[in-house]
Amino acid sequence: MKFGKEFVAQMIPEWQQAYMDYSCLKSILQEIQNARKRSGAVTRKQPAHRNFSGLTKRCTRAATSEEVENQDIMVSEMIGGDGFERYETSIMRVAEAGREPELVFFKTLDLEFDRVNRFYKSKVEEMVKEAVVLNKQMDALIAFRIKVDQPSSSWTCSEPVSVDVNALDATENRKFAGITLADGSNHGDSTRGNVPEALSVLDRVRLNKAQETPLSRIRNVLKLSHQEELKFTRENLKKIEEVLKDVFIEFYRKLRHLNNYSFLNTLAISKIMKKYDKIASRSAAKTYMETVDKSYLTSSDEIRKLIVRVESIFVEYFASSNRSKAMNLLRPKVKKEKHRTTFSSGFLVGCSVSLVIALALLIHARNIMGADGKKIYMETMFPLYSLFGFVVLHMIMYASNIYFWKRYRVNYPFIFGFKQGTELGYRHVLLLSFGLNTLALAAVIMNLDMEMDPNTNDYKTLTELLPLFIVGLVIIITICPFNIFYRSSRFFFIMVVFRCIAAPLYKVNLPDFFLADQFTSQVQALRSLEFYICYYGWGDFRLRQNTCRSSHVYSTFYFIVAVIPYWSRFLQCVRRLIEEKNPTEGYNALKYLLTIVAVCLRTAYSLNRGNAWRNAAWIFSALATFYGTYWDIVFDWGLLQKSSKSWLREKLLVPHKSVYYAAMVVNVVLRMAWLQTVLDFNIPFLHREIMVALLAILEIIRRGIWNFFRLENEHLNNVGKFRAFKSVPLPFNYDEESESR
């Protein structure tokens, strides 16, 4: 792989704008090469100092007149008005043919180098500040441990004492106890020497609130919450250690990314200078790299020292002095794609295609669509089996989303908050989807074959229970506590589903409202689940007889089931409106409220008919469709921006703009699918249940398209803010911190 592609592949996606613009520099080198080809490269001496700005200048080293004479370039260090170091390259000998491109090259290189250097320094300063905070957390943890391990000891903590439990290198005057830039003694040794002082930290800290629960939220609303005192129990100690372990893992990840950022940019400068020397027939790389080696980007060792200290602390306090265990947590192995996953997916795809062909031949050969039992079958068995079709299609769309997110470097694991190394790839999702598809198709064929066979056409119990068995199997696998079938992903899904159900009682994160939006496109699947309950609970499934359609209770829940996803999404918007005070969330809530009214009216019209229901359904469906389409394109996708010349947005991940225009048109067309429910488009040879299924399929496809552009827009927002790491809450809160707020 060429370095340019490898450089892009190893970038932190959210920081991609902060890296060296390697491709731009390569294009300038191409101009230099073309200029030299057009005419001979005649060199001539230029003045030793060619300034591009009026900055104050000082040379990075004292060069003799002989050295200056023999150098191709000279790099000078500038001090800007903000006190930050900048670099300026002076070209000593310029070939006439490549003069202007060479000047442009070094001016661009200097600007890129300054930008990278500045960004790196700002991030290092952030890490140092975070190290100070983590030091205080470790002080409190050690004091808490002592208090738990020796509860009967007569330690006194009545007087607040300023404690530094880490002996540091006084020459550097850096007091990051435990996570120090200088190598010092560990917490344990210092603490043993002065236990009462260490325990005094507990006088100035309190436990931060644990993760929000529905009960805690209700207490807050009713103003029943009160500040609890520190309880020195093993249970609390374990919780604190688990939280701090996650904090250190995330902090270590930041350090490694920052270290990699320094290495990659230094390597990029080295590569581009070697290319310059080769094209311009010069020896400038050595001189420029000497300056780079002395810059903050390369010479600073704060990050390296922090990495060493974090490893040391993590091994001792969070891995029972087991270095191998600690490094496995700090540096989880990259999950490799297994060949068996690809093979199994391909095998199941082949099985699915074969079963579809077999099903079509079976229906045609036995004239099932023309049989007397067609109507009963379409009204009973078809809704049962269509559930699997909706789920499988949605999973295939999600797999395609993952594929294109990875292709266009959308950091979906970070956006969704997946635990590092546990996210599913598109091959894994395809494996699950086609596995379910194969199982469902096999059940359909078995059901039809047993039905048409004279020896088994009496609708035996086993035949009719096949779809229920599959649903039960899926539910059992989903909630299975054993580490099989991607347990981490299953539990994450269950947790987010629960948060959607309890929408107003939890702080709303992106995975919550993203999954709730998925459910709004699976209304028909939820109605199929309702039919399962009615059919197998109150109907005579052995004879395929039920009174679901004529039941008032069933009709009532037919409304409720359709509204639940939109209502959950509405409550999420209200919660965010109250917390964030952002009026946009109020307008978004209005969108879902309009949709709820439109869905109810369309459902009422499909059940009761009548011009009044029809007209009301028309009006509110038109409003909801217009509102929803506008919101999709402008707010969720960030398109149709007036500031953009193409009326899209300034930054696009897909290189072809036609893709965005096509997606907008398709979104509008697919959102108009509700017209069928109001205008009663009927195709003579298609049963009503098939029409309902086709409309549900179109909505799932629309949602799959929406998913890609929604996450693309979220990713670009993260890129604009250089937001590459998740925020992990700390267990302790110092009194002075709360007072400063």
XYZ file of C-alpha atoms in Angstrom:
741
model
C 0.000 0.000 0.000
C 1.324 3.444 -0.901
C 2.101 5.737 2.012
C -0.603 8.247 1.025
C -3.342 5.626 1.384
C -1.790 4.144 4.516
C -1.535 7.639 6.017
C -5.257 8.258 5.485
C -6.180 4.773 6.705
C -4.388 5.270 10.029
C -5.808 8.722 10.748
C -8.209 9.241 13.613
C -11.358 10.012 11.568
C -12.465 12.921 13.770
C -8.998 14.499 13.575
C -8.481 14.113 9.844
C -8.485 17.881 9.280
C -5.689 18.278 11.837
C -3.219 16.046 9.977
C -0.669 17.114 7.360
C -2.325 17.698 3.991
C -0.106 15.104 2.322
C -2.070 14.944 -0.924
C -1.848 18.729 -1.393
C 1.904 18.684 -0.931
C 2.196 15.814 -3.410
C 0.242 17.783 -5.991
C 2.664 20.729 -5.594
C 5.584 18.347 -6.073
C 3.936 17.193 -9.285
C 3.867 20.817 -10.472
C 7.579 21.131 -9.672
C 8.294 17.988 -11.634
C 6.253 19.154 -14.621
C 8.020 22.541 -14.602
C 11.442 20.878 -14.561
C 10.451 18.640 -17.453
C 9.329 21.569 -19.571
C 12.738 23.225 -19.302
C 16.168 22.453 -17.934
C 16.666 22.969 -14.222
C 19.179 25.800 -13.933
C 19.999 26.722 -10.351
C 21.019 30.075 -9.088
C 21.759 31.466 -5.679
C 19.079 33.377 -3.891
C 19.399 35.641 -0.891
C 19.978 33.665 2.282
C 16.762 34.946 3.831
C 13.449 34.891 1.990
C 10.697 35.875 4.382
C 7.026 35.206 3.835
C 5.825 37.349 6.749
C 6.959 40.081 9.074
C 7.418 37.752 12.048
C 10.355 38.115 14.403
C 12.947 35.555 13.355
C 15.651 33.563 15.067
C 17.596 30.702 13.505
C 17.214 27.293 15.047
C 20.985 26.840 15.068
C 24.047 28.953 14.461
C 25.164 28.211 10.912
C 28.583 29.117 9.581
C 28.926 30.972 6.306
C 30.293 27.819 4.668
C 27.299 25.762 5.833
C 24.886 28.389 4.591
C 26.650 28.397 1.261
C 26.275 24.628 0.848
C 22.692 24.290 2.110
C 19.729 24.096 -0.218
C 17.367 25.455 2.435
C 17.519 27.123 5.819
C 14.698 26.799 8.343
C 14.163 29.640 10.785
C 12.078 29.621 13.942
C 9.631 32.489 14.395
C 7.830 33.772 17.460
C 4.363 34.908 16.510
C 2.215 37.481 18.242
C 0.591 34.706 20.273
C 3.984 33.527 21.536
C 3.776 30.267 19.629
C 6.724 28.991 17.615
C 6.400 29.009 13.858
C 8.789 27.928 11.155
C 9.809 29.547 7.894
C 11.928 27.972 5.191
C 14.298 30.010 3.068
C 15.428 28.499 -0.247
C 19.101 29.093 -0.909
C 19.222 27.976 -4.539
C 16.149 27.895 -6.734
C 15.927 26.322 -10.182
C 14.369 28.853 -12.564
C 11.998 26.218 -13.998
C 10.594 25.266 -10.625
C 10.978 28.485 -8.714
C 7.380 29.423 -7.986
C 6.178 25.853 -7.245
C 9.119 25.348 -4.874
C 8.320 28.530 -2.993
C 4.682 27.464 -2.783
C 5.737 23.989 -1.620
C 7.795 25.216 1.317
C 5.299 27.881 2.298
C 2.551 25.236 2.334
C 4.769 22.773 4.192
C 5.636 25.356 6.844
C 1.992 26.264 7.355
C 0.983 22.601 7.608
C 3.808 21.898 10.044
C 2.870 24.887 12.210
C -0.771 23.799 12.254
C 0.089 20.225 13.246
C 2.552 21.405 15.885
C -0.007 23.768 17.394
C -2.763 21.150 17.445
C -0.469 18.580 19.065
C 0.613 21.000 21.767
C -2.978 21.942 22.585
C -3.936 18.276 22.942
C -0.912 17.531 25.120
C -1.937 20.368 27.426
C -5.420 18.860 27.640
C -3.945 15.476 28.560
C -1.773 17.036 31.262
C -4.812 18.771 32.789
C -6.738 15.512 32.685
C -3.801 13.787 34.370
C -4.098 16.232 37.286
C -7.776 15.334 37.670
C -7.045 11.608 37.546
C -4.351 12.083 40.171
C -6.969 13.452 42.576
C -9.264 10.554 41.755
C -6.483 8.106 42.628
C -5.827 9.906 45.920
C -9.475 9.475 46.861
C -9.542 5.831 45.713
C -6.528 4.896 47.829
C -7.997 6.642 50.874
C -11.302 4.863 50.255
C -9.491 1.513 50.050
C -7.717 2.113 53.349
C -10.997 3.039 55.011
C -12.673 -0.132 53.705
C -9.766 -2.441 54.527
C -9.286 -1.041 58.042
C -12.705 0.241 59.182
C -11.964 -0.226 62.904
C -8.725 1.755 62.867
C -8.647 5.012 64.760
C -7.716 7.193 61.808
C -8.960 10.737 62.223
C -9.999 12.904 59.303
C -11.410 15.852 61.161
C -9.058 18.479 59.822
C -8.727 19.035 56.096
C -5.082 18.609 55.142
C -3.571 19.327 51.763
C -2.031 16.033 50.711
C 0.479 15.155 48.055
C 0.761 11.369 48.202
C 3.265 11.108 45.395
C 6.904 11.992 45.669
C 7.750 13.811 42.473
C 10.838 15.017 40.742
C 11.243 18.472 42.232
C 13.290 19.715 39.298
C 10.282 19.569 37.003
C 7.793 20.824 39.599
C 5.020 18.745 38.020
C 2.575 17.511 40.680
C 0.628 14.833 38.924
C 0.571 12.317 41.756
C 0.416 8.868 40.247
C 0.240 10.141 36.654
C 3.291 12.323 36.655
C 5.474 13.477 33.816
C 8.444 12.772 36.063
C 9.066 9.320 37.413
C 8.285 9.164 41.109
C 7.325 6.767 43.835
C 3.912 5.199 43.699
C 0.843 5.988 45.740
C 1.130 2.950 47.931
C 4.589 3.704 49.305
C 3.732 7.314 50.119
C 0.436 6.441 51.681
C 1.903 3.854 53.987
C 4.129 6.530 55.402
C 1.357 8.968 56.254
C -2.025 7.266 56.433
C -3.924 9.967 58.376
C -2.930 12.588 55.831
C -4.031 10.369 52.972
C -7.403 9.763 54.637
C -7.985 13.483 55.011
C -8.759 13.550 51.279
C -12.105 11.948 52.106
C -13.161 15.084 53.992
C -13.168 17.009 50.732
C -14.811 14.559 48.337
C -18.202 13.070 47.706
C -19.390 10.394 45.372
C -20.783 11.563 42.075
C -24.257 10.400 41.231
C -24.346 6.948 39.766
C -25.805 6.303 36.339
C -29.311 7.690 36.104
C -32.158 5.258 36.680
C -35.934 5.725 36.367
C -36.233 5.732 40.175
C -33.530 8.363 40.633
C -35.150 10.517 37.964
C -38.526 10.337 39.669
C -36.906 11.285 42.981
C -35.267 14.290 41.336
C -38.546 15.427 39.783
C -40.312 15.099 43.145
C -37.321 16.774 44.822
C -36.847 13.811 47.134
C -33.174 13.344 46.374
C -30.643 14.119 49.037
C -26.882 13.999 49.230
C -25.757 10.714 50.712
C -22.691 10.429 52.869
C -19.749 8.291 51.835
C -20.477 4.668 52.672
C -17.260 2.716 53.028
C -18.437 -0.670 51.795
C -16.881 -3.309 49.575
C -19.728 -2.876 47.123
C -19.080 0.853 46.718
C -15.342 0.243 46.445
C -15.906 -2.250 43.640
C -18.153 0.195 41.772
C -15.603 2.992 42.137
C -12.794 0.758 40.888
C -14.828 -0.304 37.857
C -15.598 3.311 36.949
C -11.987 4.415 37.387
C -10.802 1.428 35.374
C -12.925 2.604 32.440
C -11.642 6.160 32.915
C -8.024 5.022 32.763
C -8.638 2.817 29.737
C -10.169 5.742 27.846
C -7.393 8.091 28.988
C -4.754 5.601 27.859
C -6.500 5.316 24.510
C -6.293 9.088 24.082
C -2.585 9.027 24.884
C -1.920 6.305 22.333
C -3.871 8.156 19.653
C -1.955 11.340 20.375
C 1.343 9.466 20.264
C 0.329 7.945 16.944
C -0.661 11.411 15.679
C 2.863 12.682 16.377
C 4.473 9.674 14.706
C 2.303 9.746 11.575
C 2.769 13.458 10.914
C 6.522 13.250 11.464
C 6.659 10.330 9.064
C 4.553 12.241 6.525
C 6.981 15.190 6.620
C 9.917 12.804 6.191
C 8.275 11.089 3.221
C 7.315 14.301 1.466
C 10.810 15.784 1.922
C 12.401 12.660 0.451
C 10.102 13.002 -2.540
C 11.061 16.666 -2.838
C 14.782 15.816 -2.813
C 14.234 13.209 -5.513
C 12.169 15.473 -7.777
C 14.143 18.710 -7.260
C 17.543 16.987 -7.136
C 18.355 18.560 -3.766
C 19.470 17.544 -0.265
C 16.955 19.510 1.791
C 15.355 16.631 3.711
C 18.112 16.333 6.306
C 18.062 20.052 7.141
C 14.279 20.205 7.435
C 14.030 17.010 9.509
C 16.592 18.398 11.953
C 14.157 21.231 12.617
C 11.252 18.788 12.918
C 13.207 16.697 15.417
C 13.712 19.788 17.591
C 10.066 20.871 17.385
C 7.480 20.245 20.071
C 5.803 17.639 17.870
C 8.799 15.317 18.066
C 10.922 16.424 21.006
C 8.143 16.574 23.600
C 8.082 13.425 25.749
C 5.117 14.227 28.032
C 2.870 11.736 26.264
C 5.442 8.959 26.407
C 5.959 9.495 30.140
C 2.225 9.595 30.784
C 1.797 6.322 28.907
C 4.459 4.657 31.069
C 2.941 5.964 34.312
C -0.619 4.987 33.350
C 0.551 1.467 32.540
C 2.330 1.248 35.886
C -0.693 2.467 37.863
C -3.138 0.282 35.950
C -1.035 -2.836 36.518
C -0.785 -2.192 40.253
C -4.270 -0.961 41.101
C -6.605 -2.431 38.497
C -4.974 -5.704 37.429
C -3.593 -7.118 40.703
C -0.023 -6.538 39.483
C -0.665 -8.778 36.471
C 0.918 -6.885 33.581
C -0.380 -9.251 30.908
C -3.952 -8.807 32.113
C -3.522 -5.035 32.320
C -2.138 -4.695 28.797
C -4.965 -6.817 27.387
C -7.401 -4.287 28.857
C -5.411 -1.214 27.871
C -4.555 -2.486 24.409
C -7.354 -4.814 23.288
C -6.447 -6.881 20.286
C -7.953 -5.816 17.000
C -10.696 -8.209 16.027
C -9.697 -9.982 12.845
C -12.228 -11.004 10.260
C -12.567 -14.769 10.375
C -12.805 -16.730 7.161
C -15.504 -18.925 8.644
C -17.740 -15.866 9.061
C -17.422 -15.026 5.361
C -17.861 -18.666 4.368
C -20.899 -19.146 6.613
C -22.497 -15.944 5.313
C -21.980 -17.039 1.710
C -23.326 -20.500 2.485
C -26.476 -19.087 4.089
C -26.963 -16.667 1.176
C -26.865 -19.664 -1.156
C -29.344 -21.522 1.049
C -31.688 -18.518 1.072
C -31.610 -18.171 -2.718
C -32.200 -21.914 -3.146
C -35.138 -21.864 -0.735
C -36.710 -18.852 -2.482
C -36.491 -20.674 -5.818
C -37.899 -23.841 -4.236
C -40.750 -21.835 -2.681
C -41.629 -20.232 -6.027
C -41.627 -23.602 -7.790
C -43.744 -25.157 -5.032
C -46.356 -22.379 -5.250
C -46.479 -22.633 -9.047
C -46.501 -26.429 -9.272
C -49.282 -26.899 -6.753
C -51.234 -23.785 -7.755
C -51.318 -22.644 -4.165
C -52.322 -19.082 -5.086
C -55.408 -20.440 -6.809
C -56.389 -22.893 -4.100
C -59.480 -22.495 -1.960
C -57.455 -21.931 1.198
C -55.537 -18.981 -0.247
C -57.568 -16.324 1.556
C -57.300 -18.028 4.925
C -53.578 -18.570 4.440
C -52.956 -14.922 3.494
C -54.915 -13.654 6.493
C -53.319 -15.979 9.031
C -49.961 -17.479 8.049
C -48.690 -14.655 5.831
C -48.724 -12.002 8.614
C -46.901 -14.473 10.851
C -44.080 -15.168 8.407
C -43.858 -11.612 7.053
C -42.438 -10.560 10.424
C -39.190 -12.373 9.597
C -39.031 -10.706 6.199
C -39.234 -7.233 7.771
C -36.531 -8.035 10.330
C -34.203 -9.676 7.781
C -34.529 -6.759 5.342
C -33.778 -4.236 8.080
C -30.694 -6.215 9.104
C -29.485 -6.349 5.493
C -29.934 -2.593 5.207
C -27.994 -2.123 8.446
C -25.204 -4.376 7.120
C -24.999 -2.261 3.976
C -24.888 0.860 6.194
C -21.912 -0.565 8.082
C -20.143 -1.412 4.833
C -20.483 2.113 3.447
C -19.744 3.750 6.805
C -16.443 1.886 6.913
C -15.736 2.632 3.267
C -16.185 6.365 3.780
C -14.517 6.332 7.225
C -17.557 7.163 9.330
C -16.576 6.213 12.879
C -19.829 4.443 13.721
C -18.465 2.463 16.744
C -17.563 5.743 18.471
C -20.836 7.447 17.517
C -22.930 4.558 18.853
C -20.713 4.117 21.909
C -19.882 0.467 21.282
C -17.326 -1.085 23.600
C -13.989 -1.174 21.808
C -13.531 -4.393 19.860
C -17.118 -5.629 20.275
C -18.833 -3.837 17.378
C -20.287 -6.055 14.655
C -18.999 -5.783 11.109
C -21.234 -6.046 8.079
C -20.275 -9.713 7.598
C -21.492 -10.566 11.106
C -24.815 -8.816 10.547
C -25.258 -10.553 7.200
C -24.520 -13.887 8.867
C -27.279 -13.304 11.406
C -29.764 -11.958 8.866
C -29.369 -14.762 6.336
C -29.326 -17.325 9.130
C -32.750 -16.092 10.261
C -33.883 -15.866 6.646
C -32.894 -19.477 5.934
C -34.693 -20.672 9.045
C -37.882 -18.755 8.181
C -37.944 -19.881 4.527
C -37.403 -23.502 5.543
C -40.369 -23.208 7.928
C -42.574 -21.690 5.181
C -41.761 -24.524 2.772
C -42.332 -27.162 5.451
C -45.650 -25.530 6.319
C -46.850 -25.410 2.699
C -45.610 -28.909 1.919
C -47.348 -30.424 4.933
C -50.494 -28.467 4.114
C -50.724 -29.689 0.524
C -49.821 -33.285 1.342
C -53.063 -35.321 1.715
C -51.543 -37.126 4.689
C -50.726 -33.966 6.622
C -53.206 -31.357 5.399
C -55.283 -31.411 8.561
C -53.347 -28.456 10.024
C -51.587 -30.405 12.733
C -50.410 -28.459 15.742
C -46.732 -28.847 14.881
C -47.288 -27.333 11.434
C -48.996 -24.241 12.769
C -46.532 -23.688 15.587
C -43.472 -23.406 13.330
C -43.427 -19.558 13.179
C -43.973 -19.332 16.936
C -41.025 -21.675 17.496
C -38.776 -19.394 15.445
C -39.908 -16.270 17.317
C -39.292 -18.055 20.609
C -35.846 -19.163 19.452
C -34.899 -15.601 18.456
C -36.053 -14.250 21.833
C -34.147 -16.941 23.748
C -30.939 -16.247 21.813
C -31.355 -12.486 22.323
C -31.632 -12.724 26.111
C -29.242 -15.679 26.512
C -26.739 -14.801 29.282
C -23.983 -17.040 27.916
C -21.143 -15.656 25.852
C -22.430 -16.879 22.495
C -23.899 -15.157 19.451
C -22.245 -11.778 20.112
C -23.329 -11.349 23.725
C -21.963 -7.807 24.095
C -23.965 -6.596 21.088
C -27.110 -8.381 22.244
C -26.945 -6.862 25.708
C -26.244 -3.426 24.263
C -29.354 -3.803 22.078
C -31.486 -4.892 25.046
C -30.237 -1.964 27.141
C -31.041 0.586 24.415
C -34.492 -0.952 23.836
C -35.231 -0.577 27.537
C -34.063 3.055 27.457
C -36.406 3.681 24.528
C -39.321 2.205 26.463
C -38.482 4.338 29.508
C -37.726 7.331 27.286
C -38.562 10.253 29.601
C -36.737 8.736 32.574
C -33.292 8.501 30.971
C -30.914 11.026 29.502
C -31.232 10.620 25.729
C -28.111 9.606 23.820
C -27.659 9.055 20.105
C -28.111 5.234 20.226
C -31.427 5.776 22.037
C -33.085 8.042 19.493
C -31.413 6.242 16.575
C -32.975 2.911 17.591
C -36.308 4.598 18.326
C -36.260 5.952 14.763
C -35.650 2.401 13.497
C -38.764 1.221 15.323
C -40.851 3.938 13.667
C -40.081 2.154 10.387
C -41.051 -1.234 11.821
C -44.659 -0.479 12.752
C -45.905 -3.350 10.618
C -43.490 -5.750 12.312
C -44.814 -4.654 15.709
C -48.364 -5.223 14.473
C -47.301 -8.702 13.368
C -46.148 -9.388 16.919
C -49.554 -8.230 18.131
C -51.141 -10.712 15.724
C -48.912 -13.491 17.123
C -50.286 -12.852 20.605
C -53.888 -12.751 19.422
C -53.601 -15.697 17.021
C -51.859 -18.106 19.383
C -53.378 -16.770 22.583
C -57.054 -16.393 21.721
C -57.518 -18.025 18.320
C -57.874 -21.649 17.321
C -54.583 -21.885 15.458
C -55.066 -25.623 14.805
C -57.930 -24.773 12.430
C -56.554 -21.375 11.423
C -59.527 -19.623 12.927
C -59.398 -16.375 14.884
C -61.497 -13.339 15.654
C -58.607 -10.862 15.813
C -59.835 -8.595 12.997
C -63.301 -8.256 14.490
C -62.161 -7.777 18.091
C -62.457 -4.254 19.546
C -59.558 -4.984 21.889
C -57.369 -6.012 18.979
C -58.362 -2.895 17.036
C -57.538 -0.696 20.019
C -54.087 -2.203 20.366
C -53.708 -1.940 16.595
C -53.695 1.827 17.161
C -51.508 1.692 20.280
C -48.832 -0.527 18.729
C -48.514 1.823 15.751
C -48.163 4.859 18.004
C -45.660 3.461 20.551
C -42.449 4.081 18.500
C -43.482 7.660 17.633
C -44.593 8.335 21.193
C -41.233 7.104 22.522
C -39.450 9.374 20.077
C -41.722 12.285 21.059
C -40.861 11.813 24.753
C -37.154 11.697 23.927
C -37.427 15.046 22.168
C -39.313 16.551 25.106
C -36.654 15.279 27.525
C -33.875 16.833 25.423
C -35.851 20.078 25.118
C -36.121 20.347 28.906
C -32.460 19.456 29.537
C -30.715 21.225 26.667
C -33.105 24.191 26.291
C -32.736 23.781 22.535
C -35.870 24.901 20.661
C -34.924 22.622 17.755
C -35.902 19.646 19.896
C -39.323 21.203 20.393
C -39.838 21.439 16.634
C -38.669 17.848 16.311
C -41.184 16.771 18.959
C -43.907 18.532 16.961
C -42.925 16.467 13.936
C -43.524 13.217 15.803
C -46.759 14.511 17.301
C -48.068 15.257 13.790
C -46.979 11.792 12.681
C -48.853 10.192 15.587
C -52.057 11.978 14.556
C -51.526 11.014 10.896
C -50.886 7.338 11.733
C -53.964 7.163 13.931
C -56.167 8.739 11.258
C -54.837 6.464 8.506
C -55.357 3.433 10.745
C -58.881 4.571 11.582
C -59.661 5.047 7.896
C -58.330 1.584 7.011
C -60.601 0.051 9.668
C -63.751 2.200 9.424
C -63.641 3.927 6.014
C -65.770 7.018 5.443
C -65.079 10.404 3.829
C -64.517 12.168 7.157
C -61.714 9.782 8.103
C -60.329 9.974 4.578
C -60.171 13.781 4.474
C -58.636 14.005 7.946
C -56.074 11.344 7.016
C -55.230 13.276 3.848
C -54.639 16.592 5.640
C -52.540 15.335 8.542
C -50.607 12.842 6.444
C -49.691 15.601 3.990
C -48.524 17.864 6.844
C -46.558 15.066 8.506
C -44.959 14.010 5.217
C -43.891 17.523 4.273
C -42.595 18.240 7.770
C -40.789 14.890 8.039
C -39.198 15.149 4.585
C -37.916 18.657 5.255
C -36.520 17.579 8.625
C -34.815 14.511 7.138
C -32.992 16.460 4.469
C -32.181 19.722 6.251
C -31.655 18.742 9.898
C -30.888 15.016 9.951
C -28.759 14.978 6.798
C -27.543 18.580 6.934
C -28.258 19.106 3.223
C -29.888 21.974 1.287
C -27.569 24.518 2.906
C -27.765 27.977 1.300
C -24.094 28.619 2.065
C -23.087 25.749 -0.217
C -22.747 26.339 -3.947
C -24.258 22.932 -4.697
C -27.064 23.419 -2.135
C -25.835 20.355 -0.298
C -23.200 21.095 2.362
C -19.566 22.136 2.363
C -18.221 18.715 3.373
C -19.364 15.531 1.681
C -17.920 12.074 2.238
C -19.317 10.531 -0.941
C -17.381 12.020 -3.892
C -20.360 11.960 -6.278
C -22.867 14.735 -5.544
C -25.489 12.973 -7.649
C -25.785 10.391 -4.851
C -27.095 13.078 -2.487
C -29.561 14.477 -5.003
C -30.821 10.960 -5.778
C -31.156 10.165 -2.056
C -33.276 13.283 -1.501
C -35.593 12.384 -4.391
C -35.910 8.758 -3.252
C -36.641 9.885 0.317
C -39.503 12.104 -0.904
C -40.947 9.369 -3.121
C -40.790 6.657 -0.447
C -42.317 8.961 2.151
C -45.331 9.296 -0.141
C -46.091 5.566 0.234
C -48.849 6.440 2.691
C -50.937 7.535 -0.317
C -51.895 3.904 -0.879
C -53.674 3.737 2.466
C -55.745 6.823 1.653
C -56.341 6.477 -2.101
C -56.924 2.714 -1.982
C -54.650 1.734 -4.850
C -55.662 -1.851 -5.515
C -53.879 -4.338 -7.750
C -56.313 -7.152 -8.611
C -53.856 -10.054 -8.358
C -52.300 -8.866 -5.078
C -53.882 -9.593 -1.732
C -54.285 -6.709 0.743
C -51.715 -8.271 3.089
C -49.146 -8.290 0.284
C -49.782 -4.593 -0.377
C -49.313 -3.829 3.310
C -46.057 -5.807 3.311
C -44.773 -3.993 0.212
C -45.422 -0.599 1.814
C -43.593 -1.729 4.957
C -40.650 -2.889 2.807
C -40.457 0.506 1.092
C -40.354 2.250 4.479
C -37.552 -0.047 5.700
C -35.541 0.713 2.556
C -36.100 4.441 3.103
C -34.893 4.080 6.682
C -31.769 2.260 5.547
C -30.917 5.144 3.188
C -31.674 7.650 5.948
C -29.315 5.823 8.326
C -26.230 6.362 6.178
C -26.665 10.100 5.678
C -27.778 10.671 9.275
C -24.591 9.150 10.662
C -22.480 10.839 8.005
C -23.795 14.202 9.213
C -23.150 13.259 12.848
C -19.615 12.170 11.984
C -18.882 15.457 10.197
C -20.129 17.366 13.241
C -17.656 15.391 15.369
C -14.896 16.107 12.850
C -15.629 19.831 12.981
C -15.258 19.784 16.766
C -12.333 17.273 16.797
C -14.483 15.126 19.088
C -12.798 11.714 18.961
C -13.260 10.293 22.456
C -16.193 9.552 24.676
C -16.634 11.245 28.029
C -16.439 8.852 30.993
C -17.916 10.150 34.297
C -15.602 10.258 37.306
C -16.563 8.567 40.600
C -15.395 11.332 42.972
C -16.188 15.012 43.093
C -14.012 17.362 45.132
C -15.804 20.084 47.062
C -13.639 22.838 45.568
C -14.606 21.671 42.077
C -18.324 21.913 42.779
C -17.851 25.332 44.397
C -15.916 26.603 41.382
C -18.848 25.710 39.195
